[in-house]
Coordinates of C-alpha atoms in Angstrom, one line a residue:
M1 CA 216.3 67.5 46.6
S2 CA 214.3 68.8 43.7
E3 CA 215.3 68.3 40.1
N4 CA 215.0 71.3 37.7
P5 CA 216.9 70.2 34.6
L6 CA 217.1 72.3 31.5
P7 CA 214.6 71.3 28.7
V8 CA 215.6 68.3 26.5
T9 CA 216.6 69.6 23.1
A10 CA 218.6 68.3 20.1
Y11 CA 221.9 69.0 21.8
K12 CA 223.4 67.2 24.8
D13 CA 224.3 68.7 28.1
R14 CA 227.7 68.0 29.6
M15 CA 227.3 66.1 32.9
F16 CA 228.5 69.1 34.9
I17 CA 225.9 71.4 33.4
H18 CA 223.1 68.8 33.7
L19 CA 224.1 68.2 37.4
F20 CA 224.1 71.9 38.3
S21 CA 220.9 72.8 36.3
D22 CA 219.2 71.9 39.5
K23 CA 218.8 75.2 41.5
N24 CA 219.6 73.6 44.8
R25 CA 222.9 72.4 43.6
L26 CA 223.5 75.6 41.7
L27 CA 223.0 77.6 44.8
Q28 CA 225.5 75.5 46.7
L29 CA 228.0 76.1 44.0
Y30 CA 227.3 79.8 43.9
N31 CA 227.8 80.1 47.7
A32 CA 231.2 78.3 47.3
V33 CA 232.3 80.6 44.5
R34 CA 231.1 83.8 46.2
G35 CA 231.7 82.9 49.9
T36 CA 228.1 83.5 50.7
H37 CA 225.4 81.6 52.6
Y38 CA 222.2 82.2 50.7
E39 CA 219.4 79.6 51.3
N40 CA 216.6 80.2 48.8
P41 CA 217.3 78.6 45.4
E42 CA 214.0 80.0 44.0
D43 CA 215.6 83.4 43.9
I44 CA 217.9 82.2 41.1
D45 CA 216.7 83.1 37.6
V46 CA 218.4 80.9 35.0
N47 CA 218.8 82.7 31.7
T48 CA 221.2 80.5 29.8
L49 CA 221.4 81.4 26.1
E50 CA 220.2 78.9 23.5
N51 CA 222.4 77.7 20.7
V52 CA 225.7 78.4 22.4
L53 CA 227.5 75.1 22.0
F54 CA 230.9 73.6 22.5
M55 CA 231.5 70.3 20.5
N56 CA 227.6 70.3 20.0
M57 CA 227.2 70.2 23.8
K58 CA 226.0 72.7 26.3
N59 CA 228.9 73.6 28.6
D60 CA 227.6 76.9 30.0
L61 CA 225.0 78.0 32.5
S62 CA 224.0 81.6 33.2
F63 CA 221.7 83.0 35.8
A64 CA 220.8 86.3 37.6
F65 CA 220.9 86.2 41.4
H66 CA 221.1 89.1 44.0
E67 CA 222.2 91.8 41.5
E68 CA 224.8 89.6 39.9
L69 CA 224.8 88.1 36.4
S70 CA 226.8 84.9 36.6
L71 CA 228.1 82.8 33.7
Y72 CA 229.5 79.4 34.7
E73 CA 231.3 77.3 32.2
H74 CA 232.9 73.9 32.3
Q75 CA 236.1 73.2 30.4
S76 CA 238.5 70.3 30.2
S77 CA 241.0 72.3 28.1
M78 CA 242.4 75.8 28.4
N79 CA 241.7 78.5 25.9
P80 CA 243.3 82.0 25.9
N81 CA 240.2 83.5 24.3
M82 CA 237.9 82.7 27.2
P83 CA 237.7 86.4 28.3
L84 CA 236.6 87.4 24.8
R85 CA 234.0 84.6 24.7
G86 CA 232.7 85.6 28.1
L87 CA 232.5 89.3 27.2
L88 CA 230.4 88.5 24.1
Y89 CA 228.2 86.1 26.0
I90 CA 227.6 88.6 28.8
A91 CA 226.9 91.4 26.2
R92 CA 224.2 89.2 24.7
L93 CA 222.7 88.6 28.1
Y94 CA 222.7 92.4 28.8
E95 CA 221.0 92.9 25.5
K96 CA 218.4 90.4 26.4
L97 CA 217.8 91.9 29.9
T98 CA 217.6 95.5 28.7
K99 CA 215.4 94.9 25.7
G100 CA 212.6 97.5 25.5
L101 CA 214.0 99.6 28.4
G102 CA 215.2 102.4 26.1
I103 CA 219.0 102.5 26.3
Y104 CA 219.0 105.9 24.6
S105 CA 216.8 107.5 27.3
T106 CA 218.2 109.9 29.9
R107 CA 217.4 107.4 32.7
L108 CA 220.2 105.2 33.9
I109 CA 219.5 101.4 33.4
P110 CA 220.9 99.5 36.4
L111 CA 222.9 96.4 35.4
P112 CA 223.7 93.3 37.4
N113 CA 227.4 92.8 38.0
P114 CA 229.0 90.3 35.6
N115 CA 230.7 87.2 37.1
F116 CA 232.3 84.7 34.8
V117 CA 233.7 81.5 36.3
V118 CA 235.3 78.6 34.4
F119 CA 235.4 75.3 36.2
Y120 CA 238.4 73.4 34.8
N121 CA 239.0 69.7 35.1
G122 CA 241.4 68.9 32.3
L123 CA 244.6 66.9 32.4
E124 CA 246.9 69.9 31.8
E125 CA 248.6 71.0 35.0
M126 CA 246.9 74.1 36.5
P127 CA 247.1 76.1 39.8
P128 CA 244.1 75.9 42.1
E129 CA 242.9 79.3 40.7
C130 CA 244.0 81.9 38.2
I131 CA 242.6 84.9 36.4
M132 CA 242.5 85.6 32.7
R133 CA 241.9 89.1 31.4
L134 CA 240.6 90.5 28.1
S135 CA 243.3 93.1 28.2
D136 CA 246.0 90.4 28.0
A137 CA 245.0 90.1 24.3
Y138 CA 245.3 93.9 23.6
Q139 CA 248.0 94.6 21.0
I140 CA 249.0 97.8 22.9
P141 CA 249.4 96.9 26.6
S142 CA 247.9 99.2 29.2
E143 CA 247.9 99.2 33.0
T144 CA 244.5 100.9 33.0
P145 CA 242.6 99.7 29.9
L146 CA 239.4 101.5 29.2
L147 CA 237.6 98.2 28.7
D148 CA 238.5 95.0 30.5
F149 CA 236.8 91.7 31.4
Q150 CA 238.2 89.0 33.6
V151 CA 237.5 85.2 34.0
R152 CA 238.1 83.4 37.2
I153 CA 239.3 79.9 36.5
I154 CA 238.9 77.3 39.3
N155 CA 240.6 73.9 39.1
I156 CA 238.1 71.3 40.2
N157 CA 240.2 68.2 39.7
Y158 CA 239.9 65.9 42.7
K159 CA 242.8 66.4 45.2
E160 CA 244.1 69.4 43.2
N161 CA 242.0 72.1 45.0
M162 CA 240.4 70.4 48.1
E163 CA 240.1 73.7 49.9
F164 CA 237.5 74.9 47.4
L165 CA 235.9 71.5 46.8
D166 CA 235.2 71.2 50.6
K167 CA 233.0 74.3 50.3
C168 CA 230.7 72.5 47.8
P169 CA 230.0 68.9 48.6
I170 CA 228.1 68.2 45.4
L171 CA 231.1 69.5 43.3
K172 CA 233.5 67.5 45.4
E173 CA 231.4 64.3 44.6
Y174 CA 231.3 65.2 40.9
S175 CA 235.1 65.6 40.9
Y176 CA 235.5 62.3 42.7
F177 CA 233.3 60.6 40.2
V178 CA 235.3 62.0 37.2
D179 CA 238.5 60.9 38.8
L180 CA 237.0 57.4 39.1
V181 CA 236.2 57.3 35.4
R182 CA 239.7 58.4 34.5
N183 CA 241.2 55.7 36.8
Y184 CA 239.0 53.0 35.4
R185 CA 239.8 54.1 31.8
Q186 CA 243.4 53.1 32.3
S187 CA 242.4 49.5 32.2
L188 CA 238.9 49.4 30.7
P189 CA 237.1 50.5 27.6
L190 CA 235.4 53.9 28.0
Q191 CA 231.8 52.6 28.4
E192 CA 232.8 50.0 30.9
A193 CA 234.9 52.6 32.8
I194 CA 231.8 54.8 33.1
R195 CA 229.6 52.0 34.3
Q196 CA 232.1 50.9 36.9
A197 CA 232.5 54.4 38.2
I198 CA 228.7 54.7 38.5
I199 CA 228.5 51.5 40.5
K200 CA 231.4 52.4 42.7
S201 CA 230.0 55.9 43.3
K202 CA 226.6 54.6 44.4
E203 CA 228.3 52.1 46.7
N204 CA 230.2 55.0 48.3
N205 CA 227.1 57.2 48.5
V206 CA 228.7 59.7 45.9
L207 CA 226.0 61.4 43.8
K208 CA 223.9 58.4 44.7
D209 CA 220.4 60.0 44.2
Y210 CA 221.5 61.7 41.0
L211 CA 223.1 58.6 39.5
E212 CA 220.1 56.4 40.4
Q213 CA 217.8 58.8 38.7
H214 CA 220.0 59.7 35.7
G215 CA 222.5 56.8 35.4
S216 CA 221.7 56.0 31.8
E217 CA 221.8 59.7 30.8
V218 CA 225.1 60.1 32.6
E219 CA 226.6 57.2 30.7
N220 CA 225.3 58.7 27.4
M221 CA 226.5 62.2 28.2
L222 CA 230.0 61.0 29.2
M223 CA 230.3 58.7 26.2
T224 CA 229.6 61.7 23.9
E225 CA 231.7 64.1 25.9
Y226 CA 234.8 61.9 26.0
S227 CA 234.5 60.8 22.4
R228 CA 234.3 64.4 21.2
E229 CA 237.2 65.4 23.4
M230 CA 239.3 62.5 21.9
D231 CA 238.3 63.7 18.4
I232 CA 239.5 67.2 19.2
A233 CA 242.8 65.8 20.6
V234 CA 243.3 63.7 17.5
N235 CA 242.6 66.6 15.2
R236 CA 244.9 68.9 17.1
R237 CA 247.7 66.3 17.0
E238 CA 247.2 65.8 13.3
A239 CA 247.2 69.6 12.7
E240 CA 250.5 69.9 14.7
E241 CA 252.0 67.0 12.8
D242 CA 250.9 68.6 9.5
G243 CA 252.4 71.9 10.6
E244 CA 255.7 70.2 11.4
L245 CA 255.7 68.6 7.9
K246 CA 255.0 71.9 6.2
G247 CA 257.8 73.5 8.3
R248 CA 260.3 70.9 7.1
I249 CA 259.2 71.2 3.5
E250 CA 259.5 75.0 3.5
S251 CA 263.0 74.7 5.2
I252 CA 264.1 72.6 2.2
F253 CA 263.0 75.2 -0.3
I254 CA 264.6 78.0 1.7
L255 CA 267.9 76.1 1.7
L256 CA 267.5 75.6 -2.1
S257 CA 266.4 79.1 -2.8
D258 CA 269.5 79.9 -4.9
Y259 CA 268.4 77.3 -7.5
K260 CA 265.5 77.1 -9.9
I261 CA 263.5 74.1 -8.8
P262 CA 261.7 72.1 -11.5
K263 CA 257.9 71.8 -11.1
M264 CA 258.1 68.0 -10.9
L265 CA 260.7 68.1 -8.2
E266 CA 258.8 70.7 -6.2
R267 CA 255.6 68.6 -6.4
R268 CA 257.5 65.5 -5.3
I269 CA 259.0 67.3 -2.2
R270 CA 255.6 68.9 -1.2
A271 CA 253.8 65.6 -1.5
E272 CA 256.2 63.8 1.0
K273 CA 254.7 62.9 4.4
D274 CA 257.6 60.8 5.8
T275 CA 259.3 62.9 8.6
E276 CA 262.5 60.9 8.5
L277 CA 262.8 61.3 4.7
L278 CA 262.1 65.0 4.9
N279 CA 264.9 65.3 7.6
K280 CA 267.2 63.5 5.2
W281 CA 266.3 66.0 2.4
M282 CA 266.9 68.9 4.8
K283 CA 270.4 67.7 5.6
A284 CA 271.0 67.2 1.9
A285 CA 269.8 70.7 1.0
A286 CA 272.1 72.2 3.7
K287 CA 275.1 70.3 2.5
A288 CA 274.7 70.5 -1.2
S289 CA 276.5 73.1 -3.3
S290 CA 274.4 72.6 -6.4
L291 CA 270.9 71.3 -7.3
Q292 CA 272.4 68.2 -8.8
E293 CA 274.3 67.5 -5.7
F294 CA 271.1 67.8 -3.7
R295 CA 269.3 65.4 -6.0
E296 CA 272.1 62.8 -5.5
L297 CA 272.3 63.2 -1.7
A298 CA 268.5 63.1 -1.4
G299 CA 268.1 60.2 -3.8
L300 CA 265.9 62.3 -6.1
T301 CA 267.8 61.9 -9.3
Q302 CA 264.9 60.2 -11.0
T303 CA 262.5 63.1 -10.4
R304 CA 262.8 65.8 -13.0

């Protein structure tokens, strides 16, 4: 099986994108998605846009094939704005494909049909397949929107969508490998979990040729991929916690809105990060019939 990886640049590919940058594997994936049986991978014209990154990594692959313009994206988290992102990406591809063809002429320019597919393997529970539409975001709903764009989302988690995975053996092996990494991560550090998954996969003849040729790259890609996903998860959790704190603080001020709050007391309340203490102050604010009573109940008599 020939290897045709994308050029090495300053960014890193996700393993999924690196694996399916090979046209033979990409054709197998396309046939599974479209229910076709094409055999010549050289008919595929890869036209992935440069500088379109997620967490500083390439997670998309676009190509023209048999009058279709396909955009394949790998995601481990759901995002309601995927239809909008896909539309903007496809629009850039159309602009690239029609450059110099005279879009203001009287001659109709034929366009390949757009086909946007997201391959999802996150931990959030998802059905085997679902559709997201751009029109879902419209402020005025319409049954027949004048412009719409849809995204087909395919769950590729191992054992979650075996009917689809069986149509693409390479994708099934990839899903098995990712599942192995996750299982090993429950008891091993990330790097060791990846190494053990590589060893186990080769023993079971799973992605064996690919891992023997790109084992060190796979380890590097997954270390980067998982580390950045953990960073995003931590940042999201911190943002949620920060939002909860701000919500409690604003609730206190709403409950005390009948009183003139001294600046020092306001700064003291806004600076608090302890959730339990803020809950105590909320109860005090709800119970108090005066600002002085709030201070006494909340233990803030020293703050003027």
